[in-house]
Amino acid sequence: MNDLSIWLMIFGVAVVSLAPRILPVAFFSRREMPPLLEKWLSFVAPAVLGALTAVSILTPAGKIDLSSDNLYIWAFIPTLAVGLKSKSIFLTLFVGILSMAFLYHVIG
Amino acid sequence: MNKQELHQGIREAFPIALGYLPLGFAFGVLARDAGLSIIQCVSMSALCLTGAGQFIAIGMSKSGGSLIAIILTNILVNLRYALFAASTVPHLKGRLSPTAAAALSYGLTDEVYAVSMNRYRNHQATASYLAGLVFTAHLAWIGSTFAGALLGQFISNTDRLGMNFALPAMYISLLIMLVRRKTDIYAALVAALIALLVGHFIPAAMATNFNIVAATLIGATLGVFLNE
């Protein structure tokens, strides 16, 4: 890609990544939202985090990997336990990173 | 501007920033490798703020993908943000001016979305809080990109520091906190299953995060039905 194409790519990607975040807020901030839509949207957060969690743990390299070689599955266990017990993002993150570093050096 | 709220937003952005460091760094390294200048790397992170979208754009441009293909793929990748954005509106309405709400929503990443929704469960939304959260996360993304673009050739592997698990760990803890109703658990489980199945059978969907969009649509719909 030449220099101009790279800049066009950057601006193009900027438009299509920022518009979907700004426009719905601009639209619904000035209008009533149908109650059913509001209810439906209240399930978006748990659904999207369920999907992101599953994909990040079980497909670390872009493909489903349920083998015991998948370190993400092993790191998931202590991280989930600490998350459920502590309900603290920071502590959960800390234990997750530490578990992964440990696994990497011991097994990986 | 409410200082206390601003500080709260900045504080809550720290775990997000920590998760972004290795990712932004990796992006800087790869983007340099794909032929972007340091200024272009940093501009891309400053203007786009879309982790997966940026990685995909770089990957596609390196393998000779056309500009149109890159943009179209990015539309798919970023579709989920429209859902996120719409679902924050009931919390922002009446608390932020429509202009401030729309403007600050530019920074609604997966992580900013989840953290702010968690906050809104027990606290009113404020522009100061959202600004602190959004700007701090964005700054971490830009700064780590710059570091990666600058130092990429010297440091290679952040995996051995366990940093590759920062975002998964963050998703786990946010999932735990955002699940309140029994139906939330079902929505999350079904979405998890759909995301894996769609991603498995349609690899292109996995590569563009479109499996996340499909999973969210189905999971949320199921949640509404079970809640009736």
mmCIF file of C-alpha atoms in Angstrom:
data_model
loop_
_atom_site.group_PDB
_atom_site.id
_atom_site.type_symbol
_atom_site.label_atom_id
_atom_site.label_comp_id
_atom_site.label_asym_id
_atom_site.label_seq_id
_atom_site.Cartn_x
_atom_site.Cartn_y
_atom_site.Cartn_z
ATOM 1 C CA MET A 1 0.000 0.000 0.000
ATOM 2 C CA ASN A 2 1.291 3.472 -0.775
ATOM 3 C CA ASP A 3 1.160 6.341 1.667
ATOM 4 C CA LEU A 4 -2.108 7.784 0.366
ATOM 5 C CA SER A 5 -3.897 4.419 0.499
ATOM 6 C CA ILE A 6 -2.757 3.936 4.085
ATOM 7 C CA TRP A 7 -4.211 7.300 5.096
ATOM 8 C CA LEU A 8 -7.459 6.504 3.236
ATOM 9 C CA MET A 9 -7.607 3.184 5.073
ATOM 10 C CA ILE A 10 -7.104 4.909 8.426
ATOM 11 C CA PHE A 11 -9.853 7.469 7.794
ATOM 12 C CA GLY A 12 -12.209 4.882 6.305
ATOM 13 C CA VAL A 13 -11.821 2.533 9.249
ATOM 14 C CA ALA A 14 -12.251 5.489 11.622
ATOM 15 C CA VAL A 15 -15.616 6.413 10.069
ATOM 16 C CA VAL A 16 -17.052 2.886 10.132
ATOM 17 C CA SER A 17 -15.823 2.183 13.652
ATOM 18 C CA LEU A 18 -16.966 5.420 15.291
ATOM 19 C CA ALA A 19 -20.310 5.923 13.505
ATOM 20 C CA PRO A 20 -21.968 2.770 14.962
ATOM 21 C CA ARG A 21 -21.150 4.008 18.473
ATOM 22 C CA ILE A 22 -22.152 7.658 18.084
ATOM 23 C CA LEU A 23 -25.237 7.474 15.847
ATOM 24 C CA PRO A 24 -27.472 5.164 17.962
ATOM 25 C CA VAL A 25 -26.854 7.317 21.036
ATOM 26 C CA ALA A 26 -27.543 10.512 19.097
ATOM 27 C CA PHE A 27 -30.721 8.983 17.670
ATOM 28 C CA PHE A 28 -32.263 7.511 20.830
ATOM 29 C CA SER A 29 -31.210 10.351 23.134
ATOM 30 C CA ARG A 30 -33.746 12.556 21.408
ATOM 31 C CA ARG A 31 -36.529 9.979 21.030
ATOM 32 C CA GLU A 32 -38.546 7.553 23.131
ATOM 33 C CA MET A 33 -37.189 4.047 23.025
ATOM 34 C CA PRO A 34 -39.846 1.323 22.632
ATOM 35 C CA PRO A 35 -40.092 -0.596 25.975
ATOM 36 C CA LEU A 36 -39.572 -3.973 24.305
ATOM 37 C CA LEU A 37 -36.378 -2.730 22.653
ATOM 38 C CA GLU A 38 -35.168 -1.371 25.975
ATOM 39 C CA LYS A 39 -35.813 -4.732 27.605
ATOM 40 C CA TRP A 40 -34.047 -6.553 24.786
ATOM 41 C CA LEU A 41 -31.060 -4.242 25.065
ATOM 42 C CA SER A 42 -30.790 -5.000 28.779
ATOM 43 C CA PHE A 43 -29.671 -8.508 27.784
ATOM 44 C CA VAL A 44 -26.996 -7.301 25.388
ATOM 45 C CA ALA A 45 -24.329 -6.882 28.084
ATOM 46 C CA PRO A 46 -24.527 -10.399 29.574
ATOM 47 C CA ALA A 47 -24.846 -11.935 26.105
ATOM 48 C CA VAL A 48 -21.873 -10.147 24.601
ATOM 49 C CA LEU A 49 -19.632 -10.879 27.607
ATOM 50 C CA GLY A 50 -20.649 -14.537 27.553
ATOM 51 C CA ALA A 51 -19.654 -14.669 23.893
ATOM 52 C CA LEU A 52 -16.393 -12.739 24.360
ATOM 53 C CA THR A 53 -15.361 -14.858 27.349
ATOM 54 C CA ALA A 54 -16.031 -18.156 25.582
ATOM 55 C CA VAL A 55 -14.253 -17.086 22.406
ATOM 56 C CA SER A 56 -11.228 -15.643 24.195
ATOM 57 C CA ILE A 57 -10.724 -18.754 26.359
ATOM 58 C CA LEU A 58 -11.609 -21.531 23.940
ATOM 59 C CA THR A 59 -10.271 -20.115 20.650
ATOM 60 C CA PRO A 60 -6.972 -18.474 21.623
ATOM 61 C CA ALA A 61 -5.519 -18.908 18.142
ATOM 62 C CA GLY A 62 -8.697 -18.356 16.140
ATOM 63 C CA LYS A 63 -9.820 -21.997 16.220
ATOM 64 C CA ILE A 64 -11.643 -23.956 18.902
ATOM 65 C CA ASP A 65 -9.043 -25.661 21.094
ATOM 66 C CA LEU A 66 -10.431 -27.897 23.839
ATOM 67 C CA SER A 67 -7.151 -29.745 24.401
ATOM 68 C CA SER A 68 -5.211 -29.698 27.656
ATOM 69 C CA ASP A 69 -2.497 -27.763 25.783
ATOM 70 C CA ASN A 70 -4.778 -24.726 25.788
ATOM 71 C CA LEU A 71 -3.295 -22.733 28.672
ATOM 72 C CA TYR A 72 -6.235 -20.325 28.591
ATOM 73 C CA ILE A 73 -8.536 -23.050 29.921
ATOM 74 C CA TRP A 74 -6.209 -23.719 32.858
ATOM 75 C CA ALA A 75 -5.822 -20.030 33.627
ATOM 76 C CA PHE A 76 -9.612 -19.640 33.419
ATOM 77 C CA ILE A 77 -10.187 -21.811 36.505
ATOM 78 C CA PRO A 78 -8.355 -19.786 39.198
ATOM 79 C CA THR A 79 -9.433 -16.539 37.528
ATOM 80 C CA LEU A 80 -13.118 -17.502 37.665
ATOM 81 C CA ALA A 81 -12.769 -18.649 41.279
ATOM 82 C CA VAL A 82 -11.171 -15.383 42.389
ATOM 83 C CA GLY A 83 -13.651 -13.360 40.326
ATOM 84 C CA LEU A 84 -16.657 -15.053 41.912
ATOM 85 C CA LYS A 85 -15.230 -14.724 45.410
ATOM 86 C CA SER A 86 -13.796 -11.207 45.239
ATOM 87 C CA LYS A 87 -16.037 -9.448 42.685
ATOM 88 C CA SER A 88 -13.044 -7.179 42.076
ATOM 89 C CA ILE A 89 -11.918 -6.500 38.514
ATOM 90 C CA PHE A 90 -8.427 -5.611 39.609
ATOM 91 C CA LEU A 91 -7.830 -8.702 41.741
ATOM 92 C CA THR A 92 -9.318 -10.947 39.059
ATOM 93 C CA LEU A 93 -7.065 -9.415 36.427
ATOM 94 C CA PHE A 94 -4.044 -9.767 38.692
ATOM 95 C CA VAL A 95 -4.691 -13.448 39.418
ATOM 96 C CA GLY A 96 -5.442 -14.117 35.740
ATOM 97 C CA ILE A 97 -2.195 -12.599 34.502
ATOM 98 C CA LEU A 98 -0.171 -14.254 37.259
ATOM 99 C CA SER A 99 -1.733 -17.674 36.538
ATOM 100 C CA MET A 100 -0.989 -17.317 32.844
ATOM 101 C CA ALA A 101 2.628 -16.275 33.435
ATOM 102 C CA PHE A 102 3.041 -19.237 35.803
ATOM 103 C CA LEU A 103 1.537 -21.689 33.306
ATOM 104 C CA TYR A 104 3.649 -20.287 30.493
ATOM 105 C CA HIS A 105 6.865 -20.939 32.401
ATOM 106 C CA VAL A 106 5.896 -24.279 33.940
ATOM 107 C CA ILE A 107 4.062 -25.926 31.023
ATOM 108 C CA GLY A 108 4.307 -23.740 27.931
ATOM 109 C CA MET B 1 -17.115 19.018 35.535
ATOM 110 C CA ASN B 2 -17.402 16.898 38.679
ATOM 111 C CA LYS B 3 -13.918 16.074 39.923
ATOM 112 C CA GLN B 4 -14.907 13.120 42.052
ATOM 113 C CA GLU B 5 -16.745 11.476 39.177
ATOM 114 C CA LEU B 6 -13.868 12.182 36.813
ATOM 115 C CA HIS B 7 -11.440 10.483 39.197
ATOM 116 C CA GLN B 8 -13.785 7.544 39.558
ATOM 117 C CA GLY B 9 -13.838 7.148 35.772
ATOM 118 C CA ILE B 10 -10.061 7.324 35.562
ATOM 119 C CA ARG B 11 -9.680 4.782 38.385
ATOM 120 C CA GLU B 12 -12.081 2.349 36.760
ATOM 121 C CA ALA B 13 -10.136 2.649 33.501
ATOM 122 C CA PHE B 14 -6.909 1.301 35.041
ATOM 123 C CA PRO B 15 -7.734 -2.385 34.566
ATOM 124 C CA ILE B 16 -8.815 -1.585 30.995
ATOM 125 C CA ALA B 17 -5.564 0.271 30.352
ATOM 126 C CA LEU B 18 -3.602 -2.678 31.711
ATOM 127 C CA GLY B 19 -5.370 -4.982 29.282
ATOM 128 C CA TYR B 20 -4.743 -2.617 26.373
ATOM 129 C CA LEU B 21 -0.999 -2.291 26.936
ATOM 130 C CA PRO B 22 0.069 -5.604 25.375
ATOM 131 C CA LEU B 23 -2.577 -5.318 22.640
ATOM 132 C CA GLY B 24 -1.712 -1.754 21.656
ATOM 133 C CA PHE B 25 1.953 -2.645 21.787
ATOM 134 C CA ALA B 26 1.386 -5.632 19.510
ATOM 135 C CA PHE B 27 -0.630 -3.472 17.153
ATOM 136 C CA GLY B 28 2.190 -0.930 16.939
ATOM 137 C CA VAL B 29 4.702 -3.674 16.141
ATOM 138 C CA LEU B 30 2.527 -5.310 13.476
ATOM 139 C CA ALA B 31 1.460 -2.040 11.873
ATOM 140 C CA ARG B 32 5.083 -0.964 11.488
ATOM 141 C CA ASP B 33 5.782 -4.354 9.988
ATOM 142 C CA ALA B 34 2.902 -3.812 7.512
ATOM 143 C CA GLY B 35 4.486 -0.594 6.269
ATOM 144 C CA LEU B 36 2.831 2.119 8.368
ATOM 145 C CA SER B 37 4.976 4.978 9.640
ATOM 146 C CA ILE B 38 5.063 5.676 13.372
ATOM 147 C CA ILE B 39 2.727 8.643 12.827
ATOM 148 C CA GLN B 40 0.312 6.466 10.884
ATOM 149 C CA CYS B 41 0.332 3.780 13.599
ATOM 150 C CA VAL B 42 -0.475 6.322 16.294
ATOM 151 C CA SER B 43 -3.063 8.110 14.106
ATOM 152 C CA MET B 44 -4.834 4.852 13.457
ATOM 153 C CA SER B 45 -5.148 4.067 17.167
ATOM 154 C CA ALA B 46 -6.174 7.654 17.903
ATOM 155 C CA LEU B 47 -8.844 7.812 15.191
ATOM 156 C CA CYS B 48 -10.168 4.262 15.001
ATOM 157 C CA LEU B 49 -10.051 2.829 18.557
ATOM 158 C CA THR B 50 -11.156 -0.595 17.369
ATOM 159 C CA GLY B 51 -8.759 -3.344 18.458
ATOM 160 C CA ALA B 52 -9.955 -6.177 16.261
ATOM 161 C CA GLY B 53 -10.803 -3.836 13.396
ATOM 162 C CA GLN B 54 -7.297 -2.369 13.353
ATOM 163 C CA PHE B 55 -5.577 -5.755 13.479
ATOM 164 C CA ILE B 56 -7.761 -6.984 10.634
ATOM 165 C CA ALA B 57 -7.095 -3.864 8.542
ATOM 166 C CA ILE B 58 -3.342 -4.281 8.993
ATOM 167 C CA GLY B 59 -3.467 -7.993 8.243
ATOM 168 C CA MET B 60 -5.569 -7.489 5.124
ATOM 169 C CA SER B 61 -3.468 -4.610 3.805
ATOM 170 C CA LYS B 62 -0.317 -6.674 4.278
ATOM 171 C CA SER B 63 -1.762 -9.561 2.295
ATOM 172 C CA GLY B 64 -2.807 -7.214 -0.502
ATOM 173 C CA GLY B 65 -6.467 -6.703 0.461
ATOM 174 C CA SER B 66 -8.265 -3.833 -1.272
ATOM 175 C CA LEU B 67 -9.334 -0.692 0.546
ATOM 176 C CA ILE B 68 -13.010 -1.508 -0.072
ATOM 177 C CA ALA B 69 -12.627 -5.017 1.360
ATOM 178 C CA ILE B 70 -10.904 -3.621 4.444
ATOM 179 C CA ILE B 71 -13.673 -1.079 5.049
ATOM 180 C CA LEU B 72 -16.482 -3.594 4.456
ATOM 181 C CA THR B 73 -14.892 -6.056 6.873
ATOM 182 C CA ASN B 74 -14.578 -3.285 9.420
ATOM 183 C CA ILE B 75 -18.277 -2.506 9.105
ATOM 184 C CA LEU B 76 -18.999 -6.101 10.174
ATOM 185 C CA VAL B 77 -16.416 -5.986 12.946
ATOM 186 C CA ASN B 78 -17.868 -2.796 14.389
ATOM 187 C CA LEU B 79 -21.560 -3.638 14.087
ATOM 188 C CA ARG B 80 -21.741 -4.823 17.674
ATOM 189 C CA TYR B 81 -20.949 -1.312 18.884
ATOM 190 C CA ALA B 82 -24.328 -0.140 17.591
ATOM 191 C CA LEU B 83 -25.971 -2.603 19.983
ATOM 192 C CA PHE B 84 -23.773 -1.531 22.880
ATOM 193 C CA ALA B 85 -24.364 2.128 22.174
ATOM 194 C CA ALA B 86 -28.150 1.730 22.000
ATOM 195 C CA SER B 87 -28.204 -0.254 25.244
ATOM 196 C CA THR B 88 -26.413 2.527 27.156
ATOM 197 C CA VAL B 89 -29.014 5.124 26.167
ATOM 198 C CA PRO B 90 -31.558 4.344 28.940
ATOM 199 C CA HIS B 91 -28.794 5.063 31.474
ATOM 200 C CA LEU B 92 -27.566 8.241 29.816
ATOM 201 C CA LYS B 93 -30.913 9.817 29.009
ATOM 202 C CA GLY B 94 -31.757 12.729 31.256
ATOM 203 C CA ARG B 95 -28.325 12.535 32.888
ATOM 204 C CA LEU B 96 -26.140 13.691 29.987
ATOM 205 C CA SER B 97 -27.083 16.133 27.263
ATOM 206 C CA PRO B 98 -27.769 14.321 23.967
ATOM 207 C CA THR B 99 -24.674 15.963 22.483
ATOM 208 C CA ALA B 100 -22.362 14.953 25.349
ATOM 209 C CA ALA B 101 -23.805 11.427 25.376
ATOM 210 C CA ALA B 102 -23.252 10.979 21.644
ATOM 211 C CA ALA B 103 -19.803 12.570 21.671
ATOM 212 C CA LEU B 104 -18.467 10.480 24.581
ATOM 213 C CA SER B 105 -19.875 7.319 23.032
ATOM 214 C CA TYR B 106 -17.080 7.477 20.448
ATOM 215 C CA GLY B 107 -14.958 5.682 23.039
ATOM 216 C CA LEU B 108 -17.330 2.781 23.670
ATOM 217 C CA THR B 109 -15.078 -0.257 23.332
ATOM 218 C CA ASP B 110 -16.032 -3.733 24.607
ATOM 219 C CA GLU B 111 -14.268 -3.020 27.872
ATOM 220 C CA VAL B 112 -15.439 0.577 28.357
ATOM 221 C CA TYR B 113 -18.978 -0.613 27.680
ATOM 222 C CA ALA B 114 -18.838 -3.417 30.231
ATOM 223 C CA VAL B 115 -17.201 -1.343 32.959
ATOM 224 C CA SER B 116 -19.626 1.561 32.538
ATOM 225 C CA MET B 117 -22.692 -0.716 32.486
ATOM 226 C CA ASN B 118 -21.434 -2.238 35.715
ATOM 227 C CA ARG B 119 -21.138 1.256 37.222
ATOM 228 C CA TYR B 120 -24.645 2.276 36.103
ATOM 229 C CA ARG B 121 -26.171 -0.606 38.069
ATOM 230 C CA ASN B 122 -25.616 1.279 41.327
ATOM 231 C CA HIS B 123 -24.721 4.816 40.257
ATOM 232 C CA GLN B 124 -26.144 7.492 38.031
ATOM 233 C CA ALA B 125 -24.253 8.158 34.824
ATOM 234 C CA THR B 126 -22.349 11.435 34.610
ATOM 235 C CA ALA B 127 -20.439 13.049 31.766
ATOM 236 C CA SER B 128 -17.391 13.440 34.038
ATOM 237 C CA TYR B 129 -17.275 9.749 34.883
ATOM 238 C CA LEU B 130 -17.672 8.667 31.281
ATOM 239 C CA ALA B 131 -15.069 11.195 30.103
ATOM 240 C CA GLY B 132 -12.531 9.940 32.674
ATOM 241 C CA LEU B 133 -13.158 6.343 31.672
ATOM 242 C CA VAL B 134 -13.133 6.897 27.913
ATOM 243 C CA PHE B 135 -10.149 9.251 27.719
ATOM 244 C CA THR B 136 -7.957 7.138 30.008
ATOM 245 C CA ALA B 137 -8.664 3.959 28.061
ATOM 246 C CA HIS B 138 -8.124 5.743 24.752
ATOM 247 C CA LEU B 139 -4.859 7.261 25.971
ATOM 248 C CA ALA B 140 -3.593 3.832 27.029
ATOM 249 C CA TRP B 141 -4.447 2.486 23.578
ATOM 250 C CA ILE B 142 -2.630 5.334 21.815
ATOM 251 C CA GLY B 143 0.363 5.271 24.167
ATOM 252 C CA SER B 144 0.903 1.533 23.925
ATOM 253 C CA THR B 145 0.620 1.711 20.137
ATOM 254 C CA PHE B 146 3.310 4.376 20.103
ATOM 255 C CA ALA B 147 5.534 2.252 22.358
ATOM 256 C CA GLY B 148 5.056 -0.778 20.117
ATOM 257 C CA ALA B 149 5.731 1.184 16.935
ATOM 258 C CA LEU B 150 8.855 2.694 18.478
ATOM 259 C CA LEU B 151 10.338 -0.247 20.387
ATOM 260 C CA GLY B 152 8.846 -3.169 18.514
ATOM 261 C CA GLN B 153 12.084 -4.502 17.191
ATOM 262 C CA PHE B 154 13.652 -4.727 20.672
ATOM 263 C CA ILE B 155 10.936 -6.501 22.661
ATOM 264 C CA SER B 156 9.286 -9.549 21.210
ATOM 265 C CA ASN B 157 7.286 -11.689 23.585
ATOM 266 C CA THR B 158 4.871 -10.258 26.175
ATOM 267 C CA ASP B 159 3.135 -13.649 26.456
ATOM 268 C CA ARG B 160 5.668 -14.845 28.998
ATOM 269 C CA LEU B 161 4.484 -12.071 31.319
ATOM 270 C CA GLY B 162 0.969 -13.491 31.183
ATOM 271 C CA MET B 163 -0.266 -10.279 29.554
ATOM 272 C CA ASN B 164 -2.117 -12.229 26.867
ATOM 273 C CA PHE B 165 -4.592 -13.211 29.581
ATOM 274 C CA ALA B 166 -5.359 -9.635 30.647
ATOM 275 C CA LEU B 167 -8.423 -9.211 28.423
ATOM 276 C CA PRO B 168 -9.860 -12.709 28.953
ATOM 277 C CA ALA B 169 -9.512 -12.167 32.719
ATOM 278 C CA MET B 170 -11.263 -8.837 32.340
ATOM 279 C CA TYR B 171 -14.136 -10.432 30.407
ATOM 280 C CA ILE B 172 -14.510 -13.088 33.106
ATOM 281 C CA SER B 173 -14.747 -10.568 35.926
ATOM 282 C CA LEU B 174 -17.139 -8.291 34.022
ATOM 283 C CA LEU B 175 -19.323 -11.246 33.100
ATOM 284 C CA ILE B 176 -19.545 -12.195 36.778
ATOM 285 C CA MET B 177 -20.591 -8.671 37.679
ATOM 286 C CA LEU B 178 -23.051 -8.048 34.864
ATOM 287 C CA VAL B 179 -25.039 -11.231 35.436
ATOM 288 C CA ARG B 180 -27.799 -10.424 37.907
ATOM 289 C CA ARG B 181 -31.006 -12.087 36.757
ATOM 290 C CA LYS B 182 -31.250 -15.815 36.230
ATOM 291 C CA THR B 183 -32.164 -15.056 32.635
ATOM 292 C CA ASP B 184 -28.853 -13.172 32.263
ATOM 293 C CA ILE B 185 -27.030 -16.459 32.864
ATOM 294 C CA TYR B 186 -29.051 -18.158 30.129
ATOM 295 C CA ALA B 187 -28.450 -15.274 27.720
ATOM 296 C CA ALA B 188 -24.704 -15.447 28.442
ATOM 297 C CA LEU B 189 -24.475 -19.236 28.091
ATOM 298 C CA VAL B 190 -26.460 -19.357 24.870
ATOM 299 C CA ALA B 191 -24.425 -16.473 23.433
ATOM 300 C CA ALA B 192 -21.208 -18.291 24.376
ATOM 301 C CA LEU B 193 -22.370 -21.454 22.610
ATOM 302 C CA ILE B 194 -23.596 -19.636 19.496
ATOM 303 C CA ALA B 195 -20.370 -17.626 19.234
ATOM 304 C CA LEU B 196 -18.322 -20.847 19.291
ATOM 305 C CA LEU B 197 -20.578 -22.714 16.871
ATOM 306 C CA VAL B 198 -20.837 -19.891 14.341
ATOM 307 C CA GLY B 199 -17.104 -19.249 14.629
ATOM 308 C CA HIS B 200 -16.351 -22.932 14.155
ATOM 309 C CA PHE B 201 -18.497 -23.472 11.089
ATOM 310 C CA ILE B 202 -17.871 -20.064 9.505
ATOM 311 C CA PRO B 203 -14.194 -19.187 10.092
ATOM 312 C CA ALA B 204 -14.669 -15.821 8.344
ATOM 313 C CA ALA B 205 -17.221 -14.919 11.037
ATOM 314 C CA MET B 206 -14.646 -15.699 13.724
ATOM 315 C CA ALA B 207 -12.041 -13.555 11.998
ATOM 316 C CA THR B 208 -14.399 -10.564 11.784
ATOM 317 C CA ASN B 209 -16.035 -10.983 15.224
ATOM 318 C CA PHE B 210 -19.306 -11.430 13.382
ATOM 319 C CA ASN B 211 -19.925 -14.532 15.492
ATOM 320 C CA ILE B 212 -20.088 -12.180 18.497
ATOM 321 C CA VAL B 213 -22.801 -10.146 16.774
ATOM 322 C CA ALA B 214 -24.846 -13.247 15.920
ATOM 323 C CA ALA B 215 -24.406 -14.599 19.445
ATOM 324 C CA THR B 216 -25.484 -11.312 21.014
ATOM 325 C CA LEU B 217 -28.627 -11.080 18.856
ATOM 326 C CA ILE B 218 -29.710 -14.632 19.702
ATOM 327 C CA GLY B 219 -28.660 -14.544 23.360
ATOM 328 C CA ALA B 220 -30.470 -11.261 24.060
ATOM 329 C CA THR B 221 -33.620 -12.412 22.236
ATOM 330 C CA LEU B 222 -33.689 -15.596 24.289
ATOM 331 C CA GLY B 223 -33.259 -13.526 27.437
ATOM 332 C CA VAL B 224 -36.376 -11.502 26.604
ATOM 333 C CA PHE B 225 -38.462 -14.617 25.921
ATOM 334 C CA LEU B 226 -37.385 -16.401 29.102
ATOM 335 C CA ASN B 227 -37.996 -13.236 31.107
ATOM 336 C CA GLU B 228 -41.641 -13.034 30.016
#
